[in-house]
PDB file of N, CA, C and O in Angstrom:
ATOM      1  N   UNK A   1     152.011 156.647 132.686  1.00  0.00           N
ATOM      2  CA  UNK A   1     152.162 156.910 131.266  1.00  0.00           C
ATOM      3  C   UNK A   1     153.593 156.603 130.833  1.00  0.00           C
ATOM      4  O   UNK A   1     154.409 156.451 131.742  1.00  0.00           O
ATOM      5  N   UNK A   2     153.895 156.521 129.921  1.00  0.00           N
ATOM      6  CA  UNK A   2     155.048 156.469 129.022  1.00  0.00           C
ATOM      7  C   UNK A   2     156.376 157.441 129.455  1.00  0.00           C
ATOM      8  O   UNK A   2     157.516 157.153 129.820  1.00  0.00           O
ATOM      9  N   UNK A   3     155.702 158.676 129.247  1.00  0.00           N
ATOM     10  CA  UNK A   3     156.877 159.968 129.727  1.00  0.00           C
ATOM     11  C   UNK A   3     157.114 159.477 131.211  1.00  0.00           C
ATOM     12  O   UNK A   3     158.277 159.379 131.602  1.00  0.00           O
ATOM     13  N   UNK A   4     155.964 159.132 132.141  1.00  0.00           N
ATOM     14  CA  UNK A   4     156.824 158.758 133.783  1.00  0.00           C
ATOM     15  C   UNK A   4     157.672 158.066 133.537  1.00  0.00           C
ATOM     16  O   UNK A   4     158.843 158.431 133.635  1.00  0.00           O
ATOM     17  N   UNK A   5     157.279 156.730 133.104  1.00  0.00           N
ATOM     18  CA  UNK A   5     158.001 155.840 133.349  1.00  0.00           C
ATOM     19  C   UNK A   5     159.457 155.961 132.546  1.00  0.00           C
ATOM     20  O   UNK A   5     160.518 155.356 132.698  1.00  0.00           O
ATOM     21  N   UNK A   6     158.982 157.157 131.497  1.00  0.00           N
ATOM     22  CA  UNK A   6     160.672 156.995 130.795  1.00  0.00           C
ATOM     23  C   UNK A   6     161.520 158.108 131.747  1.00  0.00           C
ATOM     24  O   UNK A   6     162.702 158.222 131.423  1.00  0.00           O
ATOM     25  N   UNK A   7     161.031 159.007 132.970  1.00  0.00           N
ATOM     26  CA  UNK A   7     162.036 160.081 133.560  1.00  0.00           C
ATOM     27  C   UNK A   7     162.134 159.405 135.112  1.00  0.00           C
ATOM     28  O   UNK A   7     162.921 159.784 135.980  1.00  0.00           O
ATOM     29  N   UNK A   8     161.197 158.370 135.244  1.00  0.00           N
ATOM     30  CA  UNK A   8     162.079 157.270 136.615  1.00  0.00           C
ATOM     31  C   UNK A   8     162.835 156.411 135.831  1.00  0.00           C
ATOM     32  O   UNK A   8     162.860 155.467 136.620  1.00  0.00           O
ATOM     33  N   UNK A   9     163.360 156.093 135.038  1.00  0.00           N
ATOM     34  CA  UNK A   9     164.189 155.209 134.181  1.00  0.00           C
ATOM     35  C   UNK A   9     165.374 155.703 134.298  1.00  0.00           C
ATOM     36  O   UNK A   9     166.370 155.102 134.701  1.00  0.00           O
ATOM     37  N   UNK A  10     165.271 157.262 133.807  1.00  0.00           N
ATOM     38  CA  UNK A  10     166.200 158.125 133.688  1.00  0.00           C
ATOM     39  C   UNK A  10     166.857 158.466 134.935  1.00  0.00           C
ATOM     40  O   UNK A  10     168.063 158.431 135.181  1.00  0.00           O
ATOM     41  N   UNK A  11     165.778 158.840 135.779  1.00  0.00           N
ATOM     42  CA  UNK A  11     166.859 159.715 136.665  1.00  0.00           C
ATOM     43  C   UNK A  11     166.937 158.633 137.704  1.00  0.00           C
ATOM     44  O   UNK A  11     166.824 159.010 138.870  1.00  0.00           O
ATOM     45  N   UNK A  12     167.127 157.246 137.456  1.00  0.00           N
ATOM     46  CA  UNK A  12     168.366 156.410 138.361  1.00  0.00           C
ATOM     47  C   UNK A  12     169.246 156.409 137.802  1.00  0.00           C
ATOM     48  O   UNK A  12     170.056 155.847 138.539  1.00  0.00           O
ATOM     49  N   UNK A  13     169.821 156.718 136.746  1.00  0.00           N
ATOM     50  CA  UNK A  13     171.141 156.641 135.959  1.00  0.00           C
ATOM     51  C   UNK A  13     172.151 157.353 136.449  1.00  0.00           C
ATOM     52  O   UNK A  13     172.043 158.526 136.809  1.00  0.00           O
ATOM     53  N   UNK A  14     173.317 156.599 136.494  1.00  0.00           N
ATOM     54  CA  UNK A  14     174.017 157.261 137.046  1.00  0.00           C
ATOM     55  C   UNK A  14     174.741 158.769 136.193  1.00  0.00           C
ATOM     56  O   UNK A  14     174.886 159.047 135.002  1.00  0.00           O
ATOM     57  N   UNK A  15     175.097 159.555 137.581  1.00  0.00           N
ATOM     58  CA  UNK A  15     174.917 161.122 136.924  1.00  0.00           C
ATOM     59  C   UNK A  15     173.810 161.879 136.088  1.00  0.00           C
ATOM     60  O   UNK A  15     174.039 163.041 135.751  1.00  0.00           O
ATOM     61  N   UNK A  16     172.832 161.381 135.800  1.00  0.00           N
ATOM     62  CA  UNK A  16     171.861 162.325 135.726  1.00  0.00           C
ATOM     63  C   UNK A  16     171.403 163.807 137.559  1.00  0.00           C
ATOM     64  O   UNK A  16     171.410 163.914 138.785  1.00  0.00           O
ATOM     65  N   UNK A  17     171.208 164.268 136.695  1.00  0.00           N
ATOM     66  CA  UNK A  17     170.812 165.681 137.894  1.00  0.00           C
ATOM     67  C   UNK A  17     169.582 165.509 138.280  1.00  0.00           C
ATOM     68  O   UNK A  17     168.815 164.594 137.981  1.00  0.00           O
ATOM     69  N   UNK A  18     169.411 166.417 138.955  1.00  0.00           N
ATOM     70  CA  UNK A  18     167.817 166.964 139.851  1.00  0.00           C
ATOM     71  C   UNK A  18     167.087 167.426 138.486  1.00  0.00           C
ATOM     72  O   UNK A  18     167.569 167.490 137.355  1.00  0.00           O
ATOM     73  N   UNK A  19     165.566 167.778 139.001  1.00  0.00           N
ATOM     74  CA  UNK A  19     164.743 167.837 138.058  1.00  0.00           C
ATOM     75  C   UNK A  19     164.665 169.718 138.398  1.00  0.00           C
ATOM     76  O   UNK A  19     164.084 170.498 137.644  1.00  0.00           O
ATOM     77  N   UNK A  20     165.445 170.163 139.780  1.00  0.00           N
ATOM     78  CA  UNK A  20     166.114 171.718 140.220  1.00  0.00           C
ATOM     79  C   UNK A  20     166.932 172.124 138.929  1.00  0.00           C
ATOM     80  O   UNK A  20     166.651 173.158 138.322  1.00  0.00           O
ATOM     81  N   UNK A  21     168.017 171.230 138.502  1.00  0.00           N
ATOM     82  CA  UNK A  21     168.400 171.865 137.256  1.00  0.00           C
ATOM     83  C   UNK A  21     168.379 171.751 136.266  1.00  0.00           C
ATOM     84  O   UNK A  21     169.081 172.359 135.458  1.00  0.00           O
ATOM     85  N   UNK A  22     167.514 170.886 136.024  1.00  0.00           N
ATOM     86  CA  UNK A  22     167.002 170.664 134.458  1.00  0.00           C
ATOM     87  C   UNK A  22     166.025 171.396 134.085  1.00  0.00           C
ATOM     88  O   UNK A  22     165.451 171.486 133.000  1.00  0.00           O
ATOM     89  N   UNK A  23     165.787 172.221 135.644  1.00  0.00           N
ATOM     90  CA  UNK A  23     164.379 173.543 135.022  1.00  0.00           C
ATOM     91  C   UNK A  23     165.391 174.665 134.540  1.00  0.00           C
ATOM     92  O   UNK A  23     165.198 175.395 133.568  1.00  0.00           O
ATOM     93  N   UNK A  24     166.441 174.686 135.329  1.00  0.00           N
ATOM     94  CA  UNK A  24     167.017 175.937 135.159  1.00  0.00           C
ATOM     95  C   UNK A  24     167.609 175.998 134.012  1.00  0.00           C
ATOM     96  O   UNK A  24     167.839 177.135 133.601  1.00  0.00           O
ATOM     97  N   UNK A  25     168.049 174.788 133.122  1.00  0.00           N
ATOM     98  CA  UNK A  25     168.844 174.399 131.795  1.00  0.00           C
ATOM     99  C   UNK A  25     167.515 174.693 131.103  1.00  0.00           C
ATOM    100  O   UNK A  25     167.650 175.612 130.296  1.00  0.00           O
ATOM    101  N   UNK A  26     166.260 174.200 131.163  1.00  0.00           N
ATOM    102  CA  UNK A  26     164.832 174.362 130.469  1.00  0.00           C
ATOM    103  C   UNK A  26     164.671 175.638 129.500  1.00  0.00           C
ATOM    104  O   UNK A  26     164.722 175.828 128.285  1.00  0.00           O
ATOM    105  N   UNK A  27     164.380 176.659 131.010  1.00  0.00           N
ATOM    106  CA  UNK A  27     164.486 178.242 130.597  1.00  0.00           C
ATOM    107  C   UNK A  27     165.177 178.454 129.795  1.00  0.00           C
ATOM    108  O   UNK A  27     164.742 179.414 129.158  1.00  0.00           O
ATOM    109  N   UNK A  28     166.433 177.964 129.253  1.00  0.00           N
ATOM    110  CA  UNK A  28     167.204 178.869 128.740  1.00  0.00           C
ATOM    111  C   UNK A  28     167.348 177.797 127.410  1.00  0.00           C
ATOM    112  O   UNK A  28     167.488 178.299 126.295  1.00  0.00           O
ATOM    113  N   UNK A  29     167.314 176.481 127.540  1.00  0.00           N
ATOM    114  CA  UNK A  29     167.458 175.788 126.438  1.00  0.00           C
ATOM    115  C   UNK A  29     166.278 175.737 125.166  1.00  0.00           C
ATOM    116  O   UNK A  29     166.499 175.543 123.971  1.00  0.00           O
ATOM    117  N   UNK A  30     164.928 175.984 125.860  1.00  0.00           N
ATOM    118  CA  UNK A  30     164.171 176.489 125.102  1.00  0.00           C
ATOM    119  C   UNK A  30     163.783 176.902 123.929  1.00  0.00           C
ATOM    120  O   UNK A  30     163.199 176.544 122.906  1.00  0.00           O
ATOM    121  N   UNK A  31     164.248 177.681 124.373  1.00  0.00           N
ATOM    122  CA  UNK A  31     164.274 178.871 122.961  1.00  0.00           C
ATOM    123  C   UNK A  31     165.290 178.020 121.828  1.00  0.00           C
ATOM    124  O   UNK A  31     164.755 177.398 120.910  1.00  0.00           O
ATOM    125  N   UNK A  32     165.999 178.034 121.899  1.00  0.00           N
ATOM    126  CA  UNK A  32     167.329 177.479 121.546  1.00  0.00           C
ATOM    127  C   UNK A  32     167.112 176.445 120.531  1.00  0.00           C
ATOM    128  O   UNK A  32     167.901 176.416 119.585  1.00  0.00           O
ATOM    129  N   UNK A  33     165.987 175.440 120.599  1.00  0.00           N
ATOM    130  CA  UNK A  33     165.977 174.426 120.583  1.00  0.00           C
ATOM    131  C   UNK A  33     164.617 174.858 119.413  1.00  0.00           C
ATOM    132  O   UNK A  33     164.475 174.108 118.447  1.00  0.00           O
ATOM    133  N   UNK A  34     163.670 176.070 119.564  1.00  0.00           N
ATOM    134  CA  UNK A  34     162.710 176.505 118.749  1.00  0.00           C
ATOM    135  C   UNK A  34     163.445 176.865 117.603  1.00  0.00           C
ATOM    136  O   UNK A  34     163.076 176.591 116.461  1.00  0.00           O
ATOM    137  N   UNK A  35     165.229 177.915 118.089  1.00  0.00           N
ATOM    138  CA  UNK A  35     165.616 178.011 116.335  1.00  0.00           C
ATOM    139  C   UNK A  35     166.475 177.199 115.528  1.00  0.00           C
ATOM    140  O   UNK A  35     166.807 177.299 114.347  1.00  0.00           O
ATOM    141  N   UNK A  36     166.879 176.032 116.794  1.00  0.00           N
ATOM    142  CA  UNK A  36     167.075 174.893 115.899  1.00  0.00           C
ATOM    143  C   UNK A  36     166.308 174.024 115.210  1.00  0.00           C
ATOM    144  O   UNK A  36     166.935 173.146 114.619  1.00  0.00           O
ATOM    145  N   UNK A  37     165.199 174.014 115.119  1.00  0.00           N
ATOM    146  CA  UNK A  37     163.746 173.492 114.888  1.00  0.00           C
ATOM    147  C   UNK A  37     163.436 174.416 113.602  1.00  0.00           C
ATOM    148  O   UNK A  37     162.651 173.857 112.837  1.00  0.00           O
ATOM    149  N   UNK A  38     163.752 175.366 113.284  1.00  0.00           N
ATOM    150  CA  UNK A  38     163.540 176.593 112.182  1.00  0.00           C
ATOM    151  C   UNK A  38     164.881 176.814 111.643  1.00  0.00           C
ATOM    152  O   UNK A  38     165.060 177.537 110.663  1.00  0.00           O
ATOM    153  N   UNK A  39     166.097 176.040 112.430  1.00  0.00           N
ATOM    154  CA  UNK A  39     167.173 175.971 111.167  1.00  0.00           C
ATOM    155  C   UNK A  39     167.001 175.017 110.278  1.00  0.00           C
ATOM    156  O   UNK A  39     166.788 175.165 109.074  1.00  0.00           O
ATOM    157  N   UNK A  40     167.109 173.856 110.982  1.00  0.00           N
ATOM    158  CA  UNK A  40     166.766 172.470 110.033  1.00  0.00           C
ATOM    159  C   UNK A  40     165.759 172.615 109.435  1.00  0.00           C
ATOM    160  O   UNK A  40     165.669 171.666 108.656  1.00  0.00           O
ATOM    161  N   UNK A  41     164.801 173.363 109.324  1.00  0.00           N
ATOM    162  CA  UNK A  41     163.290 173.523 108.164  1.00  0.00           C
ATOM    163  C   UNK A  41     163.821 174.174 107.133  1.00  0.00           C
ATOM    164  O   UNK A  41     163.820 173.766 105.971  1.00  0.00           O
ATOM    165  N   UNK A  42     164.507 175.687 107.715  1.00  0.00           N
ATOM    166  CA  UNK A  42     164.743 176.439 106.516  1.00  0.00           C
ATOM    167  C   UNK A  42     165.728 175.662 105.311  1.00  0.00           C
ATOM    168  O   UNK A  42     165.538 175.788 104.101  1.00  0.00           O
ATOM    169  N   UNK A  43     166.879 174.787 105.974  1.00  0.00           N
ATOM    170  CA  UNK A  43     167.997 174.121 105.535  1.00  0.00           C
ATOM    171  C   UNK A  43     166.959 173.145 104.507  1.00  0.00           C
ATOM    172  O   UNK A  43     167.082 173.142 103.282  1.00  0.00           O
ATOM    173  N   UNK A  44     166.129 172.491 105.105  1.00  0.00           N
ATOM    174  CA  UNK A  44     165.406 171.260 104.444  1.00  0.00           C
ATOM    175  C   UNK A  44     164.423 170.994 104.796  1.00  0.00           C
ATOM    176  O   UNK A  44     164.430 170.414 105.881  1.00  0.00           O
ATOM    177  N   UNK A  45     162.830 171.268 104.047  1.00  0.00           N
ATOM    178  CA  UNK A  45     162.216 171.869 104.445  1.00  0.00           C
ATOM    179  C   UNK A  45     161.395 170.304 104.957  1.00  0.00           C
ATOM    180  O   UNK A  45     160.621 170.254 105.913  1.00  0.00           O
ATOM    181  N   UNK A  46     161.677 169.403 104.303  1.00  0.00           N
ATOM    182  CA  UNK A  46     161.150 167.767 104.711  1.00  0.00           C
ATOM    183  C   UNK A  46     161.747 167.375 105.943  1.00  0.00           C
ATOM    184  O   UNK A  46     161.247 166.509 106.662  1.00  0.00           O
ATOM    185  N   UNK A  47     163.145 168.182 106.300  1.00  0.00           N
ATOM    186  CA  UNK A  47     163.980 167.211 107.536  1.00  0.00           C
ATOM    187  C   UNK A  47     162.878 167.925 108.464  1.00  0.00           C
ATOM    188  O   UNK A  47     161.917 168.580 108.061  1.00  0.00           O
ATOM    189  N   UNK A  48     163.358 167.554 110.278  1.00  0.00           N
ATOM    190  CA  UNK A  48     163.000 167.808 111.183  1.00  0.00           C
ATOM    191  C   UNK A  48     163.990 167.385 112.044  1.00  0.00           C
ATOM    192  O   UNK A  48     164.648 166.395 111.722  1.00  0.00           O
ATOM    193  N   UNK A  49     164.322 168.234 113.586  1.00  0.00           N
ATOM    194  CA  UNK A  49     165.088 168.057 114.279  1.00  0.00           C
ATOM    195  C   UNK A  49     164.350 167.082 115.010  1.00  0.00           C
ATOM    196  O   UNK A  49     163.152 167.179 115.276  1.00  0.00           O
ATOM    197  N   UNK A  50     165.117 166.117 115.334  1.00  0.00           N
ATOM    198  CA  UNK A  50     164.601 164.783 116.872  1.00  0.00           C
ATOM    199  C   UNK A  50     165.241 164.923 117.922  1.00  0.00           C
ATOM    200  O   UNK A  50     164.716 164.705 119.014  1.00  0.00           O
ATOM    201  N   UNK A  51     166.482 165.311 117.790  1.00  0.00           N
ATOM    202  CA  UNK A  51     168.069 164.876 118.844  1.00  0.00           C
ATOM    203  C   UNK A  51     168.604 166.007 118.844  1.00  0.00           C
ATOM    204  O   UNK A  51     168.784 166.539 117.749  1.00  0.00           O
ATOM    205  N   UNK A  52     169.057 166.778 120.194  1.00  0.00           N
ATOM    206  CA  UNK A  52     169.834 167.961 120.216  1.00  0.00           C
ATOM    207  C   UNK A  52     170.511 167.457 121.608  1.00  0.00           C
ATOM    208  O   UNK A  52     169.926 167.153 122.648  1.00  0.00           O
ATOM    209  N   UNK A  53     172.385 167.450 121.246  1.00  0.00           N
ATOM    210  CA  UNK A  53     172.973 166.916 122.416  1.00  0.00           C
ATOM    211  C   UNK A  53     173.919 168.389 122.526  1.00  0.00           C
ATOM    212  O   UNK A  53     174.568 168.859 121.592  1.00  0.00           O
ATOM    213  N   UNK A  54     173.827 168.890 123.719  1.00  0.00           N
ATOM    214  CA  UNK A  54     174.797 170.443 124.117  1.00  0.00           C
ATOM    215  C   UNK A  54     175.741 169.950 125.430  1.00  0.00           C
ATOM    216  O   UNK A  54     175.251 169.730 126.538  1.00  0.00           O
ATOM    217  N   UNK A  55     177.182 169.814 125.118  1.00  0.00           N
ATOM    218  CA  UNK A  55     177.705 169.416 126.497  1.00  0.00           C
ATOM    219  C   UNK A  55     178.607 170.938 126.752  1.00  0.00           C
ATOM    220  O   UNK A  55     179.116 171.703 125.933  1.00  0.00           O
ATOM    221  N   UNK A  56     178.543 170.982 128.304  1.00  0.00           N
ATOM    222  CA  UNK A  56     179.293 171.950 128.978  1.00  0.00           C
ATOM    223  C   UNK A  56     180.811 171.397 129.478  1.00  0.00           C
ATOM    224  O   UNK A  56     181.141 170.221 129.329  1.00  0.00           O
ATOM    225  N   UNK A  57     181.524 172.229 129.980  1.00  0.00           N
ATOM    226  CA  UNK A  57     182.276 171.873 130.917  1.00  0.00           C
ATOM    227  C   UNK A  57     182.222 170.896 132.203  1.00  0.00           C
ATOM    228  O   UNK A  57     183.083 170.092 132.563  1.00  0.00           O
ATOM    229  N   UNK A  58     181.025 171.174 132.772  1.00  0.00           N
ATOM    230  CA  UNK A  58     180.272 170.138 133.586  1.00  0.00           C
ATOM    231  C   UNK A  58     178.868 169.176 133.419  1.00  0.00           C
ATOM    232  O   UNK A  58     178.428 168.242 134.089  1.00  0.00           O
ATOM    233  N   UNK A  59     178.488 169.726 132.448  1.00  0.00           N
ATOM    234  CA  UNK A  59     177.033 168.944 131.616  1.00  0.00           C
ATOM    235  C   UNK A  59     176.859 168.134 130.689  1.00  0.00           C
ATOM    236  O   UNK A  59     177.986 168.091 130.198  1.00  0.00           O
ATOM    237  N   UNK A  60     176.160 167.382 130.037  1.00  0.00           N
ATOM    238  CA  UNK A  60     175.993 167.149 129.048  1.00  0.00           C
ATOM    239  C   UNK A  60     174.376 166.871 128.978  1.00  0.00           C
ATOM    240  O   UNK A  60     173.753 165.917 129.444  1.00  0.00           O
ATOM    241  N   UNK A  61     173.852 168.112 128.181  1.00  0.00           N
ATOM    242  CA  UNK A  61     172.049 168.082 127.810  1.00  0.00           C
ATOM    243  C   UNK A  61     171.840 167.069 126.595  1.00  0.00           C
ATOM    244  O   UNK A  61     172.432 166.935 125.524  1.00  0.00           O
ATOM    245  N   UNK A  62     170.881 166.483 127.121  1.00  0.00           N
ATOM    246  CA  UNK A  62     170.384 165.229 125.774  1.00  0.00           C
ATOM    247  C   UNK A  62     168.737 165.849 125.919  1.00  0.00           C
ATOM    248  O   UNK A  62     167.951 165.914 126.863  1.00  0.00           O
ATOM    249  N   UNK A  63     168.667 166.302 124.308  1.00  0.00           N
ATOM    250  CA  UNK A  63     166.945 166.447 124.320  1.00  0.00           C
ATOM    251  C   UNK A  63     166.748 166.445 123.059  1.00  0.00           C
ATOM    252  O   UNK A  63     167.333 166.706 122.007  1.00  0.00           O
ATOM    253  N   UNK A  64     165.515 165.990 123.544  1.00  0.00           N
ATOM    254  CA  UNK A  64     164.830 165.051 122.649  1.00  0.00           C
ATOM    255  C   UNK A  64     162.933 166.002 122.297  1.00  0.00           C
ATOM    256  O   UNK A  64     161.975 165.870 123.059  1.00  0.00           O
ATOM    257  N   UNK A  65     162.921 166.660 121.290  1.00  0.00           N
ATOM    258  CA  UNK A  65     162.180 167.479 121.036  1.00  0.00           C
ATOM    259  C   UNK A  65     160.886 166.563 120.706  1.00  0.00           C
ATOM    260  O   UNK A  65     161.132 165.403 120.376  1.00  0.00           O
ATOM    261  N   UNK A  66     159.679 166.925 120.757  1.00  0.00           N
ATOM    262  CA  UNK A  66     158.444 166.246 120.314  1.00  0.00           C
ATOM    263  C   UNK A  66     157.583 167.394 120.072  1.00  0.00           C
ATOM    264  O   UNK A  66     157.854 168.559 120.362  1.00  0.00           O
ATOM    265  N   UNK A  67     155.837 166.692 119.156  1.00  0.00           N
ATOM    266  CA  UNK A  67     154.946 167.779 119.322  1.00  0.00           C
ATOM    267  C   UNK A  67     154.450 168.240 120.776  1.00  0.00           C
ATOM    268  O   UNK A  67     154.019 169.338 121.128  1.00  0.00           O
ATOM    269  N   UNK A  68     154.645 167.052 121.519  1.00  0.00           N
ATOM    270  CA  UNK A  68     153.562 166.985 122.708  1.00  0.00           C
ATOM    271  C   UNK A  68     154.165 167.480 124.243  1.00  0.00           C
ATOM    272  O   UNK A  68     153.590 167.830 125.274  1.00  0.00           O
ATOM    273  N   UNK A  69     155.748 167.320 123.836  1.00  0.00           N
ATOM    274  CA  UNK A  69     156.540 167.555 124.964  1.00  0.00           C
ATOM    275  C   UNK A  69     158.334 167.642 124.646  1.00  0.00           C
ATOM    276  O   UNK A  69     158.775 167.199 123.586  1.00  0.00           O
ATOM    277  N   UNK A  70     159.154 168.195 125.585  1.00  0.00           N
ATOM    278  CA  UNK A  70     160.819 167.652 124.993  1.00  0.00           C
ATOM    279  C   UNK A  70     161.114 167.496 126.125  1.00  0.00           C
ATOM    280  O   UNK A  70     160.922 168.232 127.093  1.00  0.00           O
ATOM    281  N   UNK A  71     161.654 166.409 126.039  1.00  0.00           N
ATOM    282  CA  UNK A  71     162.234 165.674 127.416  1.00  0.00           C
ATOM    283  C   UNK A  71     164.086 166.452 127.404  1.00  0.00           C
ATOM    284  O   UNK A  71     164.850 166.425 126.440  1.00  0.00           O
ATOM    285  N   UNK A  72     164.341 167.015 128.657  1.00  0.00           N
ATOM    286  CA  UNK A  72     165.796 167.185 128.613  1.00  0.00           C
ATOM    287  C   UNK A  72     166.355 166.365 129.860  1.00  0.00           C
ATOM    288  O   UNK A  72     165.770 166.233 130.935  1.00  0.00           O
ATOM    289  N   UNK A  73     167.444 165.906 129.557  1.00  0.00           N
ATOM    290  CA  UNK A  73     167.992 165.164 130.387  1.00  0.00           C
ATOM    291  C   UNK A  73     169.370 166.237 130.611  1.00  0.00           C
ATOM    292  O   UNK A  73     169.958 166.871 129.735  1.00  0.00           O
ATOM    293  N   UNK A  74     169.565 166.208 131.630  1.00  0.00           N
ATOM    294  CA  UNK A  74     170.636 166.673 132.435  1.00  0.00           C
ATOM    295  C   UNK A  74     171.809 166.097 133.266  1.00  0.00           C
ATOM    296  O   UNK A  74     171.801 166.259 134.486  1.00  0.00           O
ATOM    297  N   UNK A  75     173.150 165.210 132.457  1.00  0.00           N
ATOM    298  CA  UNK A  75     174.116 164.674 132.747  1.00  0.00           C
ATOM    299  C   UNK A  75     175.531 165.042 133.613  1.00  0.00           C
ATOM    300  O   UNK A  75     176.497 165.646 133.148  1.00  0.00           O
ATOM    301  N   UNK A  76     175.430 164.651 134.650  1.00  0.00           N
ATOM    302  CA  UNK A  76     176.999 165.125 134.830  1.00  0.00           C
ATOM    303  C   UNK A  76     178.086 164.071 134.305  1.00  0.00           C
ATOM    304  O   UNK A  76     178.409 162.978 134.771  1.00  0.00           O
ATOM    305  N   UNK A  77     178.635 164.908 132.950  1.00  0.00           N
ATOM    306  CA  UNK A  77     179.414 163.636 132.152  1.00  0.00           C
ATOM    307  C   UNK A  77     180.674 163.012 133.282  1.00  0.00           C
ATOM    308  O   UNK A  77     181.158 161.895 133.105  1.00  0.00           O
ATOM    309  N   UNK A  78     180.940 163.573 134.003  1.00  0.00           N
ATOM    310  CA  UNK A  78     181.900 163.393 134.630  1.00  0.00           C
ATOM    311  C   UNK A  78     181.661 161.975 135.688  1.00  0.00           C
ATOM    312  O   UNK A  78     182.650 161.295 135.961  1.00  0.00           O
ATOM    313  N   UNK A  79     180.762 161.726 136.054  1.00  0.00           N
ATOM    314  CA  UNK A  79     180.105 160.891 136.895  1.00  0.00           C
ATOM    315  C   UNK A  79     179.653 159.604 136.143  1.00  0.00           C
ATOM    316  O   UNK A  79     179.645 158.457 136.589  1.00  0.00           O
ATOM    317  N   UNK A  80     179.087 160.261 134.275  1.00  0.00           N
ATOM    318  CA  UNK A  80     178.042 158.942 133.911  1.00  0.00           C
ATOM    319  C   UNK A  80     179.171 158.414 133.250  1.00  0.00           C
ATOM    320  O   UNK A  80     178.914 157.824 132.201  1.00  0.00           O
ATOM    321  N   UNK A  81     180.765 158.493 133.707  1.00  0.00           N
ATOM    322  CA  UNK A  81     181.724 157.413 132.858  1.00  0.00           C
ATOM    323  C   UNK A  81     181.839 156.344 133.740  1.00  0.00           C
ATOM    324  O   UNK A  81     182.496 155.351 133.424  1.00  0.00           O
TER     325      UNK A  81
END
C-alpha cells in the first residue's frame, strides 16, 4: 500500500529513529495533536490542520495528521544535517 511504501522510504533516511520511539513519542503526541485539530477549527472553522512539526533538543517530530491515519516521523536533527 501507499502508507508502506511511504514508512520504508522514510525510515532509510538518514537520522530518522526506530519505529521503538516513535511509539513512545505516539502516546504522548496524540492527544496533542487532537487539540491542535480543535484549535485550528475553533480559530477557523473552514481551516484544518495537515502539518504539525515539534522539535526537541534531540528530535525533530514531523506529522502529518489524516482521517485514516497520522504518520509521525521521528528525526534525530542532529544526524539528518
Amino acid at each position: 500500500s501507499d502508507v508502506d511504501e511511504t514508512i520504508k522510504r522514510l525510515s532509510t533516511r538518514k537520522g530518522v529513529e526506530d519505529a521503538e520511539l516513535t511509539k513512545k513519542y505516539a502516546t504522548y503526541v496524540y492527544p496533542l495533536v487532537g487539540k491542535s485539530k480543535s484549535s485550528v477549527s475553533e480559530i477557523d472553522p473552514e481551516n484544518e490542520l495537515t502539518f504539525l512539526r515539534i522539535r526537541t533538543k534531540k528530535h525533530e517530530l514531523m506529522i502529518s495528521p489524516d482521517k485514516e491515519y497520522t504518520m509521525i516521523v521521528v528525526q534525530n536533527h542532529h544526524e539528518s544535517q
